[in-house]
Amino acid sequence: MNTATINASPITGNNAATTPSAPGERLWNIVDTVGAWSLALVWIAPLLFALWAAFHTSNAALALDWRAPLILQNFRDAWQSAPWLRYFFNTFVLVSLILIGQFTLCTLAGFAFARFQFVGKNLLFVLVLLQLFVLPEILIVENYAMVTRLGMFDTPLGMAVPYMASAFGIFLLRQAFMQIPRELEEAARIEGCGWFGVLWRVYVPAAKPVYLAYALVSVATHWNNFLWPLIVTNSPMTRPLTVGLSLFGAPESGVNISIISAATLVAIAPLMIGFLVFQRQFIQAFLRAGIR
């Protein structure tokens, strides 16, 4: 008797809780869906137009002539008009230097803040976090003077050095290292590992999802960085894609929107392909990093 009463009451309660709120939930779901699709269309509209213009003549692209035939001549003209292979190589070198520097410096700093006790640790960490409130553009003049004094003007290293120490990376890795159980560290110490052995064999492997998420953000950010490389480079041999594309898109004889769109698609193609191929890993890495 009592069992039947107990089993029946939750079912009745659930029906009473879900039925009145169902129309409201459906309305909010519709609003969320419409809002998400609207924002997605606004965000992707420039890319869709670039895709449209790259495969049509300039007149057909601007007139939105749907009957115009698709052509590939814009890609051939764009590829022959600039040293894109050199630009791709320079961008790859730049992104690799920054990522190696950030992994090294942020790992050591994050490990020190997570596992060591020293005088002024909290104050120093606050000072590191203050970097998050300083826009990189504010430091351009000082960075330019420093890079010039060090003899790194117009070099890939000169473009990479100001971004190697990242407060965001230090904070992210510190938080990840603090979540790793101390028992793993103590076991490694018993096995004879020194501090660097513990860091390399315990902390770095345990924080792989965080490294992957941070690497994706770093590569995407510095692949598209424009202002600092524009200032610190002075020759086609060191220009990355963003600077080369901006100079290519501003010819003295006029602007051909179709050729510029084709060049833009060529410049972003590696990032787009990488995102489409590693989309699942990209999302999972961020979810795991967020959970930590």
Short mmCIF file of C-alpha atoms in Angstrom, two decimals:
data_model
loop_
_atom_site.label_atom_id
_atom_site.label_comp_id
_atom_site.label_asym_id
_atom_site.label_seq_id
_atom_site.Cartn_x
_atom_site.Cartn_y
_atom_site.Cartn_z
CA MET A 1 0.00 0.00 0.00
CA ASN A 2 2.69 2.38 1.04
CA THR A 3 4.95 1.30 -1.83
CA ALA A 4 2.27 2.05 -4.42
CA THR A 5 1.75 5.50 -2.92
CA ILE A 6 5.47 6.27 -2.95
CA ASN A 7 5.96 5.08 -6.56
CA ALA A 8 2.97 7.00 -7.87
CA SER A 9 3.74 10.38 -6.35
CA PRO A 10 6.92 11.22 -8.37
CA ILE A 11 5.14 10.51 -11.70
CA THR A 12 2.30 12.82 -10.76
CA GLY A 13 4.79 15.45 -9.66
CA ASN A 14 6.76 15.27 -12.91
CA ASN A 15 3.64 15.71 -15.02
CA ALA A 16 2.61 18.69 -12.95
CA ALA A 17 6.09 20.21 -13.32
CA THR A 18 6.61 19.72 -17.07
CA THR A 19 3.14 20.27 -18.58
CA PRO A 20 2.62 23.98 -17.70
CA SER A 21 6.17 24.98 -18.71
CA ALA A 22 6.24 23.10 -22.05
CA PRO A 23 4.83 25.94 -24.23
CA GLY A 24 7.22 28.42 -22.64
CA GLU A 25 10.18 26.13 -23.17
CA ARG A 26 9.24 25.60 -26.81
CA LEU A 27 8.97 29.36 -27.32
CA TRP A 28 12.42 29.95 -25.83
CA ASN A 29 13.85 27.11 -27.91
CA ILE A 30 12.47 28.75 -31.06
CA VAL A 31 13.89 32.14 -30.00
CA ASP A 32 17.28 30.57 -29.26
CA THR A 33 17.33 28.74 -32.58
CA VAL A 34 16.34 31.82 -34.60
CA GLY A 35 18.87 33.97 -32.74
CA ALA A 36 21.67 31.45 -33.24
CA TRP A 37 20.96 31.10 -36.95
CA SER A 38 20.75 34.89 -37.37
CA LEU A 39 24.09 35.45 -35.65
CA ALA A 40 25.65 32.62 -37.66
CA LEU A 41 24.44 34.13 -40.95
CA VAL A 42 25.71 37.60 -40.00
CA TRP A 43 29.07 36.14 -39.01
CA ILE A 44 29.51 34.04 -42.13
CA ALA A 45 28.07 36.56 -44.64
CA PRO A 46 31.47 38.15 -45.57
CA LEU A 47 32.99 34.71 -46.08
CA LEU A 48 30.07 33.61 -48.26
CA PHE A 49 30.44 36.75 -50.39
CA ALA A 50 34.18 36.15 -50.74
CA LEU A 51 33.42 32.58 -51.83
CA TRP A 52 30.89 33.88 -54.35
CA ALA A 53 33.18 36.61 -55.71
CA ALA A 54 36.22 34.34 -56.01
CA PHE A 55 34.45 32.12 -58.56
CA HIS A 56 32.95 34.92 -60.68
CA THR A 57 34.11 37.93 -62.61
CA SER A 58 34.18 41.25 -60.80
CA ASN A 59 31.09 42.58 -62.57
CA ALA A 60 29.09 39.40 -62.00
CA ALA A 61 30.12 39.27 -58.34
CA LEU A 62 29.04 42.83 -57.58
CA ALA A 63 25.79 42.44 -59.56
CA LEU A 64 25.01 39.12 -57.81
CA ASP A 65 24.27 37.61 -61.21
CA TRP A 66 23.21 34.05 -60.38
CA ARG A 67 23.36 33.03 -64.06
CA ALA A 68 27.07 33.90 -64.40
CA PRO A 69 29.36 30.89 -64.96
CA LEU A 70 31.88 29.73 -62.37
CA ILE A 71 35.53 30.48 -63.21
CA LEU A 72 38.93 29.65 -61.70
CA GLN A 73 40.88 32.42 -63.42
CA ASN A 74 40.79 34.59 -60.27
CA PHE A 75 42.78 31.99 -58.34
CA ARG A 76 45.36 31.70 -61.13
CA ASP A 77 45.75 35.50 -61.32
CA ALA A 78 46.01 35.84 -57.55
CA TRP A 79 48.58 33.04 -57.24
CA GLN A 80 50.79 34.51 -59.96
CA SER A 81 50.62 38.05 -58.55
CA ALA A 82 52.37 37.49 -55.21
CA PRO A 83 54.92 35.08 -53.61
CA TRP A 84 52.29 33.16 -51.64
CA LEU A 85 54.55 30.17 -50.95
CA ARG A 86 57.03 32.52 -49.24
CA TYR A 87 54.19 34.13 -47.28
CA PHE A 88 52.89 30.71 -46.17
CA PHE A 89 56.37 29.65 -45.11
CA ASN A 90 56.94 32.88 -43.17
CA THR A 91 53.57 32.51 -41.42
CA PHE A 92 54.29 28.88 -40.54
CA VAL A 93 57.69 29.85 -39.09
CA LEU A 94 56.15 32.75 -37.16
CA VAL A 95 53.33 30.67 -35.66
CA SER A 96 55.73 27.82 -34.79
CA LEU A 97 58.19 30.15 -33.03
CA ILE A 98 55.44 31.75 -30.98
CA LEU A 99 53.88 28.41 -30.05
CA ILE A 100 57.22 26.87 -29.00
CA GLY A 101 58.07 29.95 -26.94
CA GLN A 102 54.64 30.04 -25.30
CA PHE A 103 54.66 26.34 -24.45
CA THR A 104 58.12 26.60 -22.89
CA LEU A 105 57.66 29.82 -20.91
CA CYS A 106 54.03 29.24 -19.90
CA THR A 107 54.72 25.66 -18.80
CA LEU A 108 57.62 26.67 -16.57
CA ALA A 109 55.79 29.69 -15.14
CA GLY A 110 52.51 27.81 -14.65
CA PHE A 111 54.33 24.94 -12.93
CA ALA A 112 56.16 27.34 -10.61
CA PHE A 113 52.95 29.15 -9.63
CA ALA A 114 51.08 25.87 -9.14
CA ARG A 115 53.60 23.83 -7.15
CA PHE A 116 56.22 26.06 -5.52
CA GLN A 117 56.01 28.40 -2.55
CA PHE A 118 58.17 31.53 -2.62
CA VAL A 119 58.12 35.06 -1.27
CA GLY A 120 55.81 37.38 -3.22
CA LYS A 121 54.23 34.52 -5.20
CA ASN A 122 50.68 35.91 -5.07
CA LEU A 123 51.81 39.47 -5.84
CA LEU A 124 53.86 38.24 -8.80
CA PHE A 125 50.93 36.22 -10.11
CA VAL A 126 48.67 39.28 -9.88
CA LEU A 127 51.24 41.27 -11.85
CA VAL A 128 51.25 38.55 -14.51
CA LEU A 129 47.46 38.66 -14.73
CA LEU A 130 47.57 42.43 -15.18
CA GLN A 131 49.02 41.76 -18.62
CA LEU A 132 45.54 40.58 -19.62
CA PHE A 133 44.28 44.15 -19.21
CA VAL A 134 47.01 45.69 -21.39
CA LEU A 135 46.29 45.81 -25.11
CA PRO A 136 49.26 44.75 -27.26
CA GLU A 137 48.84 47.89 -29.37
CA ILE A 138 49.81 50.05 -26.39
CA LEU A 139 53.24 48.41 -26.26
CA ILE A 140 53.98 48.61 -29.98
CA VAL A 141 56.35 51.59 -29.74
CA GLU A 142 58.35 50.10 -26.86
CA ASN A 143 58.42 46.67 -28.52
CA TYR A 144 59.59 48.25 -31.77
CA ALA A 145 62.45 50.05 -29.96
CA MET A 146 63.45 46.88 -28.09
CA VAL A 147 63.39 44.66 -31.18
CA THR A 148 65.47 47.21 -33.08
CA ARG A 149 68.05 47.45 -30.27
CA LEU A 150 68.34 43.65 -30.24
CA GLY A 151 68.97 43.58 -33.99
CA MET A 152 65.82 41.53 -34.71
CA PHE A 153 64.04 44.03 -36.95
CA ASP A 154 62.62 42.43 -40.11
CA THR A 155 63.19 38.89 -38.84
CA PRO A 156 60.73 36.10 -37.88
CA LEU A 157 62.17 36.09 -34.35
CA GLY A 158 61.50 39.81 -34.03
CA MET A 159 57.85 39.21 -34.94
CA ALA A 160 57.52 36.32 -32.49
CA VAL A 161 59.36 37.52 -29.37
CA PRO A 162 56.72 39.95 -27.97
CA TYR A 163 54.07 37.19 -27.92
CA MET A 164 56.08 34.36 -26.36
CA ALA A 165 55.20 35.26 -22.76
CA SER A 166 51.42 34.96 -22.45
CA ALA A 167 49.57 35.75 -19.23
CA PHE A 168 46.56 33.80 -20.49
CA GLY A 169 48.73 30.74 -21.12
CA ILE A 170 50.36 30.98 -17.70
CA PHE A 171 46.98 31.26 -15.99
CA LEU A 172 45.48 28.39 -18.01
CA LEU A 173 48.37 25.99 -17.32
CA ARG A 174 48.59 26.97 -13.66
CA GLN A 175 44.93 26.09 -13.21
CA ALA A 176 45.43 22.80 -15.08
CA PHE A 177 48.50 21.83 -13.03
CA MET A 178 46.71 22.61 -9.75
CA GLN A 179 44.01 20.06 -10.62
CA ILE A 180 46.51 17.19 -10.99
CA PRO A 181 46.65 14.96 -7.88
CA ARG A 182 49.73 15.30 -5.71
CA GLU A 183 49.91 11.51 -5.44
CA LEU A 184 51.11 11.30 -9.05
CA GLU A 185 53.90 13.76 -8.31
CA GLU A 186 54.91 11.92 -5.14
CA ALA A 187 54.99 8.60 -6.99
CA ALA A 188 57.26 10.09 -9.64
CA ARG A 189 59.53 11.54 -6.95
CA ILE A 190 59.79 8.12 -5.29
CA GLU A 191 60.80 6.67 -8.67
CA GLY A 192 63.69 9.14 -8.74
CA CYS A 193 62.38 11.92 -11.00
CA GLY A 194 63.67 15.44 -10.43
CA TRP A 195 61.49 18.51 -10.82
CA PHE A 196 61.90 18.62 -14.59
CA GLY A 197 61.24 14.87 -14.78
CA VAL A 198 58.04 15.31 -12.79
CA LEU A 199 56.99 18.17 -15.02
CA TRP A 200 57.73 16.31 -18.26
CA ARG A 201 56.45 12.85 -17.25
CA VAL A 202 53.47 13.75 -15.04
CA TYR A 203 52.13 17.28 -15.47
CA VAL A 204 52.59 17.83 -19.20
CA PRO A 205 50.94 14.52 -20.27
CA ALA A 206 48.07 15.06 -17.81
CA ALA A 207 47.40 18.52 -19.25
CA LYS A 208 47.38 17.51 -22.94
CA PRO A 209 43.77 18.66 -23.59
CA VAL A 210 44.65 22.10 -22.20
CA TYR A 211 47.76 22.28 -24.39
CA LEU A 212 45.72 21.34 -27.45
CA ALA A 213 43.02 23.94 -26.73
CA TYR A 214 45.62 26.65 -26.10
CA ALA A 215 47.57 25.71 -29.25
CA LEU A 216 44.45 26.03 -31.39
CA VAL A 217 43.69 29.49 -30.00
CA SER A 218 47.31 30.63 -30.33
CA VAL A 219 47.71 29.42 -33.92
CA ALA A 220 44.44 31.00 -35.04
CA THR A 221 45.29 34.30 -33.31
CA HIS A 222 48.80 34.71 -34.66
CA TRP A 223 47.96 33.34 -38.11
CA ASN A 224 45.62 36.34 -38.43
CA ASN A 225 47.81 38.88 -36.63
CA PHE A 226 48.41 41.90 -38.82
CA LEU A 227 49.49 45.13 -37.11
CA TRP A 228 52.72 44.06 -35.40
CA PRO A 229 54.07 42.06 -38.41
CA LEU A 230 53.24 45.04 -40.64
CA ILE A 231 55.36 47.34 -38.46
CA VAL A 232 58.31 45.08 -37.85
CA THR A 233 58.73 43.67 -41.39
CA ASN A 234 60.20 45.55 -44.29
CA SER A 235 60.81 43.02 -47.06
CA PRO A 236 58.84 40.33 -48.95
CA MET A 237 61.24 37.69 -47.61
CA THR A 238 59.86 38.06 -44.06
CA ARG A 239 56.25 39.15 -44.59
CA PRO A 240 53.54 36.78 -43.31
CA LEU A 241 50.27 36.13 -45.13
CA THR A 242 48.30 38.94 -43.50
CA VAL A 243 50.79 41.64 -44.49
CA GLY A 244 51.24 40.19 -47.98
CA LEU A 245 47.46 40.03 -48.45
CA SER A 246 46.97 43.64 -47.35
CA LEU A 247 49.62 44.89 -49.78
CA PHE A 248 48.20 42.67 -52.51
CA GLY A 249 44.70 44.05 -51.89
CA ALA A 250 45.71 47.69 -52.32
CA PRO A 251 47.15 48.00 -55.84
CA GLU A 252 47.74 51.47 -57.27
CA SER A 253 45.77 50.62 -60.43
CA GLY A 254 42.53 49.77 -58.60
CA VAL A 255 40.89 46.95 -56.68
CA ASN A 256 39.59 43.75 -58.25
CA ILE A 257 37.22 42.29 -55.68
CA SER A 258 37.21 38.86 -57.31
CA ILE A 259 41.00 38.44 -57.28
CA ILE A 260 41.22 39.76 -53.71
CA SER A 261 38.50 37.31 -52.64
CA ALA A 262 40.40 34.47 -54.30
CA ALA A 263 43.61 35.52 -52.51
CA THR A 264 41.71 35.73 -49.21
CA LEU A 265 40.39 32.19 -49.59
CA VAL A 266 43.91 30.99 -50.37
CA ALA A 267 45.24 32.71 -47.22
CA ILE A 268 42.62 31.24 -44.86
CA ALA A 269 42.44 27.81 -46.50
CA PRO A 270 44.90 26.06 -44.11
CA LEU A 271 43.02 27.26 -41.02
CA MET A 272 39.64 26.33 -42.48
CA ILE A 273 40.81 22.88 -43.55
CA GLY A 274 42.45 22.31 -40.18
CA PHE A 275 39.27 23.31 -38.35
CA LEU A 276 37.05 21.10 -40.50
CA VAL A 277 39.37 18.10 -40.12
CA PHE A 278 39.96 18.51 -36.37
CA GLN A 279 36.57 19.98 -35.48
CA ARG A 280 35.67 17.21 -33.03
CA GLN A 281 39.05 17.33 -31.27
CA PHE A 282 38.82 21.14 -31.19
CA ILE A 283 35.48 21.10 -29.33
CA GLN A 284 36.45 18.22 -27.03
CA ALA A 285 39.70 19.94 -26.07
CA PHE A 286 37.85 23.09 -25.05
CA LEU A 287 35.24 21.13 -23.12
CA ARG A 288 37.90 19.23 -21.20
CA ALA A 289 39.85 22.43 -20.53
CA GLY A 290 36.68 24.10 -19.29
CA ILE A 291 35.81 21.18 -17.03
CA ARG A 292 39.24 21.39 -15.47
#
